[in-house]
Short mmCIF file of C-alpha atoms and ligand atoms in Angstrom, two decimals:
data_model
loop_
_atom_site.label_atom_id
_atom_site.label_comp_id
_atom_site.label_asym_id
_atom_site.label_seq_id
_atom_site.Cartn_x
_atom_site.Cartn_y
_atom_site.Cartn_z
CA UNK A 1 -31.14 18.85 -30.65
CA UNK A 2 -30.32 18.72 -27.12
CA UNK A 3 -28.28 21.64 -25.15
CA UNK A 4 -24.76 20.78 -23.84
CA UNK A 5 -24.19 21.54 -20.52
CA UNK A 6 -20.93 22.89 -20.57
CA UNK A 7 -19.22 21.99 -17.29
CA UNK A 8 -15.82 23.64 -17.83
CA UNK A 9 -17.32 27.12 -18.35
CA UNK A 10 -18.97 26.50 -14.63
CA UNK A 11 -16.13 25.17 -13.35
CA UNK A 12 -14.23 28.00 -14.35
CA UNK A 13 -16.80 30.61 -12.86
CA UNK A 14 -16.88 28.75 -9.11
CA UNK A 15 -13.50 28.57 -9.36
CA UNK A 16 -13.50 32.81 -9.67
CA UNK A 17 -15.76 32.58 -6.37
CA UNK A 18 -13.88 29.96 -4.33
CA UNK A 19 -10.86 32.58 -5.09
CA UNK A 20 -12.68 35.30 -3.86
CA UNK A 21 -13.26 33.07 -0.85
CA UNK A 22 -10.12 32.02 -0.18
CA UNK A 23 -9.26 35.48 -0.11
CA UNK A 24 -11.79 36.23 2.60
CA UNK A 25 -10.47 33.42 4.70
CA UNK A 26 -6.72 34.97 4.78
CA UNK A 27 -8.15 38.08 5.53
CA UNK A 28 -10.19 37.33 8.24
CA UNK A 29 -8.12 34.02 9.80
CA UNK A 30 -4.71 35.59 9.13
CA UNK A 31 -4.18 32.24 7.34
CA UNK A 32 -4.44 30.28 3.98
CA UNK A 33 -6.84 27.58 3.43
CA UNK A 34 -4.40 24.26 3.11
CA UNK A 35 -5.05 20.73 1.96
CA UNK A 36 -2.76 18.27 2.13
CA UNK A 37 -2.40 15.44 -0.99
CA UNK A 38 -1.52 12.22 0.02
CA UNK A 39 -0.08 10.08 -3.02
CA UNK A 40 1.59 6.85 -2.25
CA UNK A 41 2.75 4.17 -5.10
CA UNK A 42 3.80 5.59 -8.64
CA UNK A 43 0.31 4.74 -10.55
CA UNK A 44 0.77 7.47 -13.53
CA UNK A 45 -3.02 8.39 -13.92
CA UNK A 46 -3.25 8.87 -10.02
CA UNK A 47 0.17 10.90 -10.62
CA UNK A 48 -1.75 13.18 -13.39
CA UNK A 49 -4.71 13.53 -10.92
CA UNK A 50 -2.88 14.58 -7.84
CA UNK A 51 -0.90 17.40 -10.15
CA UNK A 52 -4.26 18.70 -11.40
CA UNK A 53 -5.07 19.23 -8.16
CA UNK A 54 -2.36 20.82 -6.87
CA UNK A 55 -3.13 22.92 -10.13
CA UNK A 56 -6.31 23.72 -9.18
CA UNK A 57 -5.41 24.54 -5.64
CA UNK A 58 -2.98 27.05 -7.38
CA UNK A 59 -5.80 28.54 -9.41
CA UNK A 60 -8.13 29.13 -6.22
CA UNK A 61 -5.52 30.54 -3.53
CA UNK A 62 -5.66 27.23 -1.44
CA UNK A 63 -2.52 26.45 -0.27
CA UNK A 64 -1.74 22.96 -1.02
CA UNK A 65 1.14 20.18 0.82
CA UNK A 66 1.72 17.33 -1.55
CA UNK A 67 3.17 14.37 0.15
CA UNK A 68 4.11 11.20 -1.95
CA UNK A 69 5.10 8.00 -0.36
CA UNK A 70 6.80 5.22 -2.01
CA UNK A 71 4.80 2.29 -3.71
CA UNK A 72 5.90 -0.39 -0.53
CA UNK A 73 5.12 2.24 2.28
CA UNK A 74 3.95 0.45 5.12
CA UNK A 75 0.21 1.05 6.99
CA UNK A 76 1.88 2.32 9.79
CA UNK A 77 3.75 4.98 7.95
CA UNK A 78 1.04 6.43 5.86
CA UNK A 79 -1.40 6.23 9.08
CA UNK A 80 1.12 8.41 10.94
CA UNK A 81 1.41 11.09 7.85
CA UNK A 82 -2.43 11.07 8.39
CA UNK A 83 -1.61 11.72 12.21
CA UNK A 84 0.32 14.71 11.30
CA UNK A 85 -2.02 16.08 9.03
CA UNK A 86 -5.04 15.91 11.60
CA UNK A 87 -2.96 17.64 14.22
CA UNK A 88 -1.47 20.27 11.96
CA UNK A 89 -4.15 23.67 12.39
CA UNK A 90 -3.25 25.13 8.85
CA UNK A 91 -4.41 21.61 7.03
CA UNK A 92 -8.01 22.01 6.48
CA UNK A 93 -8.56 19.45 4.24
CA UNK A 94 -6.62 15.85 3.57
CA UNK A 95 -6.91 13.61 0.50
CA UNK A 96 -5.38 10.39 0.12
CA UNK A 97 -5.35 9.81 -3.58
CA UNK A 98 -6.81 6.36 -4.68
CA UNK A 99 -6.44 3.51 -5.44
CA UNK A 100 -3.42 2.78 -2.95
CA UNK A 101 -0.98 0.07 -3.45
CA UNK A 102 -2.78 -3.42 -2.93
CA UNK A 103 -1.22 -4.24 0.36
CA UNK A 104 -2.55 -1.24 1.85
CA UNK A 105 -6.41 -1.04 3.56
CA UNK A 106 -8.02 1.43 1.87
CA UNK A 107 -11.26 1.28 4.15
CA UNK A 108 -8.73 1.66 7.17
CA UNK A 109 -6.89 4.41 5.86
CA UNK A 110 -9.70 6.72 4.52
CA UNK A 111 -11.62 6.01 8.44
CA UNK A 112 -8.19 7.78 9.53
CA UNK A 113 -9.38 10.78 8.28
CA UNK A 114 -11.42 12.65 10.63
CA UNK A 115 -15.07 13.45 9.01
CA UNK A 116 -14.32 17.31 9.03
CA UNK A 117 -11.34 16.88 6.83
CA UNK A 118 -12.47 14.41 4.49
CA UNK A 119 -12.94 16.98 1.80
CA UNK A 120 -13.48 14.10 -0.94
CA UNK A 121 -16.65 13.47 1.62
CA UNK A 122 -16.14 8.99 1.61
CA UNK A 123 -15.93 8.68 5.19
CA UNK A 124 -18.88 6.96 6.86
CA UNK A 125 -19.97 9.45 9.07
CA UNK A 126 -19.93 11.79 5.93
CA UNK A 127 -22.09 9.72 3.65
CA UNK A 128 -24.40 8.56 6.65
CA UNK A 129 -25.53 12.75 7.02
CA UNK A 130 -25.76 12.36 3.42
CA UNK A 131 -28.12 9.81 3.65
CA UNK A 132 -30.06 11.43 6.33
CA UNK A 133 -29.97 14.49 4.21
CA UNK A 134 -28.02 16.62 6.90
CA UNK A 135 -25.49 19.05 6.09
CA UNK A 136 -22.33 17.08 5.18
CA UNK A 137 -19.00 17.18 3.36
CA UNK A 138 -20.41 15.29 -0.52
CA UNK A 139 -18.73 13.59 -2.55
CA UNK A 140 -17.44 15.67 -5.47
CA UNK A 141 -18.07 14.27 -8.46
CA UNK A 142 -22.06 13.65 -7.54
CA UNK A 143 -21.87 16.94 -5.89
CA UNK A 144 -20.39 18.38 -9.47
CA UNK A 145 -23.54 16.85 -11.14
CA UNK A 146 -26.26 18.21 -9.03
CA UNK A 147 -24.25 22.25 -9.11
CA UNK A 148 -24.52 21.57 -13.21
CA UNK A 149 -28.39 20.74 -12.99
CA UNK A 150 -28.96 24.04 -10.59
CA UNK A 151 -26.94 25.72 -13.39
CA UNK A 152 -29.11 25.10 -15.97
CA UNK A 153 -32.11 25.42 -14.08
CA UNK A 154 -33.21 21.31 -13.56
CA UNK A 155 -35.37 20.95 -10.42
CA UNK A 156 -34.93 17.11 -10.09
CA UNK A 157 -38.21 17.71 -7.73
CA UNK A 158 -40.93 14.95 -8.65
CA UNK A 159 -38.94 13.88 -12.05
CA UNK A 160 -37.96 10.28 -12.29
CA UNK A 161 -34.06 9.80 -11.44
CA UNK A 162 -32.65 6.99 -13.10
CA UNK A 163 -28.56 6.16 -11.82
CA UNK A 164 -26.97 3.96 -14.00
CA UNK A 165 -23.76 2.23 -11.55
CA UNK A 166 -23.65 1.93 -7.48
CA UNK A 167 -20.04 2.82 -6.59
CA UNK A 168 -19.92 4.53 -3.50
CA UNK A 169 -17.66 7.63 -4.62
CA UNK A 170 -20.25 8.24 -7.56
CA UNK A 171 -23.64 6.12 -8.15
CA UNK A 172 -24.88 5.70 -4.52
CA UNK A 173 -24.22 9.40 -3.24
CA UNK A 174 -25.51 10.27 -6.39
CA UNK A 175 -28.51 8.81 -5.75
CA UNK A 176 -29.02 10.28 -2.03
CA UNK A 177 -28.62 13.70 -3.50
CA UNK A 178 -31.07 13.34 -5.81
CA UNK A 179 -33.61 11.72 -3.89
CA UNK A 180 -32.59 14.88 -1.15
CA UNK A 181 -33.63 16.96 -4.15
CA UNK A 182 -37.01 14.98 -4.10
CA UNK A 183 -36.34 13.08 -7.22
CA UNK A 184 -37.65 9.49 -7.52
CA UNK A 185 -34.84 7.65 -7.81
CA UNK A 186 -34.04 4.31 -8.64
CA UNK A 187 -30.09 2.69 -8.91
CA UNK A 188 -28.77 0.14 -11.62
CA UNK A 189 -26.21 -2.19 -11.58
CA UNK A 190 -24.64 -5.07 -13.59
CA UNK A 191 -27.18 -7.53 -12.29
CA UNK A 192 -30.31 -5.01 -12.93
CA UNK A 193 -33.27 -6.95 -15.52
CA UNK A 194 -34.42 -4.79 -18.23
CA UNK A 195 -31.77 -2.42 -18.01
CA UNK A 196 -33.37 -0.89 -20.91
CA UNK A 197 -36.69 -0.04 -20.17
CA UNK A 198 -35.50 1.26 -16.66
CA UNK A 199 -33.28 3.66 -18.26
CA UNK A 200 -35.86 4.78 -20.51
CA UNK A 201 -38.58 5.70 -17.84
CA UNK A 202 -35.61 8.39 -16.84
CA UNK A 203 -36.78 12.26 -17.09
CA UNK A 204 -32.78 12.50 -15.16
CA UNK A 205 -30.25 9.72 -16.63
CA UNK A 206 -27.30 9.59 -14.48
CA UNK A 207 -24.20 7.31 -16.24
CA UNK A 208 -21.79 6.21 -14.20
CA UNK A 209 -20.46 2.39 -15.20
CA UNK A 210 -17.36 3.13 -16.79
CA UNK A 211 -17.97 1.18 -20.59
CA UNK A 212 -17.24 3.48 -23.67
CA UNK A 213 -20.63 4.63 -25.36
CA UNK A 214 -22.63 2.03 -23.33
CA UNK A 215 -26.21 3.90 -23.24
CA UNK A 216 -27.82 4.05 -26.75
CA UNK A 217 -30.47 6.15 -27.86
CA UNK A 218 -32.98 3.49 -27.12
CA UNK A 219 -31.92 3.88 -23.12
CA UNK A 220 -32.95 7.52 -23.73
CA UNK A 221 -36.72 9.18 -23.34
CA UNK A 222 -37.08 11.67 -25.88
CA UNK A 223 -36.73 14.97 -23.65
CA UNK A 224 -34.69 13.26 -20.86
CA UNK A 225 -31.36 14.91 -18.90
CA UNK A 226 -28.40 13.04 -19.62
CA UNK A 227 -25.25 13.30 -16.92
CA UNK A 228 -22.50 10.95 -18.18
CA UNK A 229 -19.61 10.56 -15.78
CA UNK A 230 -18.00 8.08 -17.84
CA UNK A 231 -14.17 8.56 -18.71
CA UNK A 232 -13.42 6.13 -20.88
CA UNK A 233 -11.59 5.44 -24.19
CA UNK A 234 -13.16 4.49 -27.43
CA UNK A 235 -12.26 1.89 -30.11
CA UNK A 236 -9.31 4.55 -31.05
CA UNK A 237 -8.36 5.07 -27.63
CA UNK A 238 -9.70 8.79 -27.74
CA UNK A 239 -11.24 10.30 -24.47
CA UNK A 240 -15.43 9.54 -24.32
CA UNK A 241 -17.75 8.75 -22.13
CA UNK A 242 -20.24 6.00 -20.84
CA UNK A 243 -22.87 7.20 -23.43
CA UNK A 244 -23.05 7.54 -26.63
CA UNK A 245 -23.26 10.86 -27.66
CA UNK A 246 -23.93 11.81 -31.13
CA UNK A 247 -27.18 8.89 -31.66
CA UNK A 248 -28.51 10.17 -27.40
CA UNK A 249 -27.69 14.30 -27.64
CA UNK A 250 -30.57 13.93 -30.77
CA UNK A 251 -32.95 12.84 -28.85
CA UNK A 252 -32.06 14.74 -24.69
CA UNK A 253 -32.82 17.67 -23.94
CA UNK A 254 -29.76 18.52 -22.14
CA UNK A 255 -26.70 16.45 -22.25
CA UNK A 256 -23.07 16.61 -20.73
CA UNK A 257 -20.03 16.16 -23.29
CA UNK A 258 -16.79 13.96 -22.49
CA UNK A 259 -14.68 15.86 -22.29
CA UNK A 260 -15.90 19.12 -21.17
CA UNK A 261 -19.03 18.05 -18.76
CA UNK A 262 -18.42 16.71 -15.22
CA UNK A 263 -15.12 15.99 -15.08
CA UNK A 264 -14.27 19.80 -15.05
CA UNK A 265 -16.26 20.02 -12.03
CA UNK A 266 -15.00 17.09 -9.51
CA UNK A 267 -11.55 18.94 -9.12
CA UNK A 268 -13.95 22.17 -8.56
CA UNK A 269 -15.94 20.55 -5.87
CA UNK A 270 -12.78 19.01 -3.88
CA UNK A 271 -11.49 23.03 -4.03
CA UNK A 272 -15.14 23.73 -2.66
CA UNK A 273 -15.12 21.04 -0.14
CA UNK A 274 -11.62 22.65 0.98
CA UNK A 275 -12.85 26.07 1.48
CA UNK A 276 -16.30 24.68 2.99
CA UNK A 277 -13.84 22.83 5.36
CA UNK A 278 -11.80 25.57 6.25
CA UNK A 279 -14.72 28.15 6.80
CA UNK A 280 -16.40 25.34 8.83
CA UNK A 281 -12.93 24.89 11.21
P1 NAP B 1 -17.07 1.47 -10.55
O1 NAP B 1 -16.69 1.59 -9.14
O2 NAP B 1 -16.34 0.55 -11.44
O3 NAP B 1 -18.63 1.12 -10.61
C1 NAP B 1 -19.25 0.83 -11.81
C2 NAP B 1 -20.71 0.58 -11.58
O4 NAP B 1 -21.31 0.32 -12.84
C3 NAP B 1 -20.98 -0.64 -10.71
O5 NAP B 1 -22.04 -0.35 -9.82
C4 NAP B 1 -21.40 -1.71 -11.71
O6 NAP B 1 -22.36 -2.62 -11.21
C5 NAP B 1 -22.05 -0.87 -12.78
N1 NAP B 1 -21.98 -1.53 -14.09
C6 NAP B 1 -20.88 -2.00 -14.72
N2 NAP B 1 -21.22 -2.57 -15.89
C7 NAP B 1 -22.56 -2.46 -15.99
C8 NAP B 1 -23.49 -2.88 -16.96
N3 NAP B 1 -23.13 -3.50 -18.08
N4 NAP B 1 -24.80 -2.62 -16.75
C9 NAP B 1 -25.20 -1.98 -15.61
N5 NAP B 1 -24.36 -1.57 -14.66
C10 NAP B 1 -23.05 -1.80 -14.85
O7 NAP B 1 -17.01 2.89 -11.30
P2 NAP B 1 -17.03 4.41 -10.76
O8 NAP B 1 -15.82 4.65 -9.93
O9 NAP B 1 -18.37 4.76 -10.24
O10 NAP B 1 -16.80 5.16 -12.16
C11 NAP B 1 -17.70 5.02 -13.22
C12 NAP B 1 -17.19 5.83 -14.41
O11 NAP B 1 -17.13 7.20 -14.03
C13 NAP B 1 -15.77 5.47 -14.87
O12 NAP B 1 -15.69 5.68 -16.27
C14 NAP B 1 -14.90 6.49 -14.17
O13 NAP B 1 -13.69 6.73 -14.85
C15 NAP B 1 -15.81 7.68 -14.23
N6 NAP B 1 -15.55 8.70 -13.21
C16 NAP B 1 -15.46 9.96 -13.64
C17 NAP B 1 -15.28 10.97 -12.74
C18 NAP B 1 -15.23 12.37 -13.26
O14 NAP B 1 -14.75 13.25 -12.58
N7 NAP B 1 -15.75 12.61 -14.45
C19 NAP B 1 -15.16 10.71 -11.38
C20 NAP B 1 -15.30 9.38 -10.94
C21 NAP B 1 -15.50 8.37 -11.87
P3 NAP B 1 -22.05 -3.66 -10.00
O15 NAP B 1 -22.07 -2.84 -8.76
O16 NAP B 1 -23.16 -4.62 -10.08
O17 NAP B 1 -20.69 -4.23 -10.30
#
């Protein structure tokens, strides 16, 4: 039987130390820590996400400005918002919560966002110190992942790192971090041959594809980390994730649930980013 990492308990104790933190900003800056939440278009999930994190912001002492702009705002008025937001001194981090409404650029938008504010870390400049292993604003829900494994004590150093999905907010930075962490790493995809028997070689599985229960217990080496990021919805629409858990948590030797694992610990790491972002202004 494996051992379940328990990501809400850790997200609750950074949270207790990001508090502390924020505290220790005021003090010494005469000023709160603020990010600003940028929510444009009336997608309900995005809606539920932007409210946890003004939650969360709540929770830690960080200030937080939540704009939301309607579903046909145009480029021009959402890049100025993001003009105002640069400029304003008490705004120490800026997220513009995605997907936006189709018409909008996404890849323009985000590149508004100067590198030192992008506390969700998806700006080029960002992900290109990532990749040279330099110190950088990461990507939460990666960086989330690799806080759990230091948690428990997982030195990904010389262990074969197996990432399972290349999106750029979770597979690929996923990847650099653990290959900073001297992992050998290889990536998957949806065009990757024996899919299987990569996954298998994995002493570190990372999920991150988005299918309900996807990764069987034959995708598993007896012993092996599993890290599923998945949030999906099985056959009776309850919350799971991309693996499936009761046939793999018999044969890992640690495992994250869904709910309960990483997706406690994004929101964490965006409050971190904030406060790493403030301290660093
Ligand atoms: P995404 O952008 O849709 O990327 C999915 C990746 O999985 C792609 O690289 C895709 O390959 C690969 N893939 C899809 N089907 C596959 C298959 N059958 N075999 C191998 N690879 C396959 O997804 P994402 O944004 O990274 O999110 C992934 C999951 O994590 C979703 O369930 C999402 O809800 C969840 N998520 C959770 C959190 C959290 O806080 N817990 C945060 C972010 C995301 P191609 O590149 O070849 O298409």
């Amino acid at each position: 039987m494996s051992i379940k990492i328990d990501g809400k308990a850790l997200a609750q104790e950074l949270r207790v130390s990001l508090r502390e933190r924020a505290l220790e900003f005021k003090k010494t800056r005469g000023t709160e820590i603020g990010l600003a939440v940028v929510l444009v278009g009336e997608d309900p999930a995005s809606q539920v996400y932007v409210r946890n994190k003004i939650k969360a912001c709540e929770e830690v002492g960080i200030k937080s400005y939540s704009y939301h702009l309607p579903q046909d705002a145009s480029r021009e008025q959402v890049l100025s918002l993001i003009d105002e937001l640069v400029a304003e001194e008490n705004v120490h981090g800026i997220l513009v919560q995605l997907p936006l409404p189709k018409h909008l650029n996404e890849q323009e938008i985000l590149r508004h966002i100067p590198p030192k504010k992008d506390v969700d870390g998806f700006c080029a400049e960002n992900v290109g110190n990532l990749a040279m292993n330099r110190e950088t604003i990461v990507a939460c829900t990666p960086f989330g992942v690799m806080k759990m494994l230091e948690k428990y004590g997982i030195d990904p150093k010389g262990k074969t790192a197996v990432v399972l999905g290349r999106s750029n907010i979770v597979g690929k930075p996923m990847a650099m971090l653990l290959l900073n962490a001297d992992a050998t790493v290889t990536v998957c995809h949806s065009k990757t041959e024996n899919l299987q028997k990569v996954c298998a070689s994995a002493d570190i599985l990372v999920v991150a594809i988005g299918k309900a229960k996807f990764v069987t217990a034959d995708m598993v080496k007896e012993g092996a980390v599993v890290i599923d990021v998945g949030m999906d919805r099985d056959e009776n629409g309850k919350l799971c994730g991309d693996v499936d858990f009761e046939a793999v948590e018999k044969k890992a030797s640690y495992i994250t649930p869904v709910p309960g694992g990483v997706g406690p610990m994004t929101i964490t790491m965006l409050m971190y980013n904030t406060v790493l972002a403030a301290f660093r202004s």
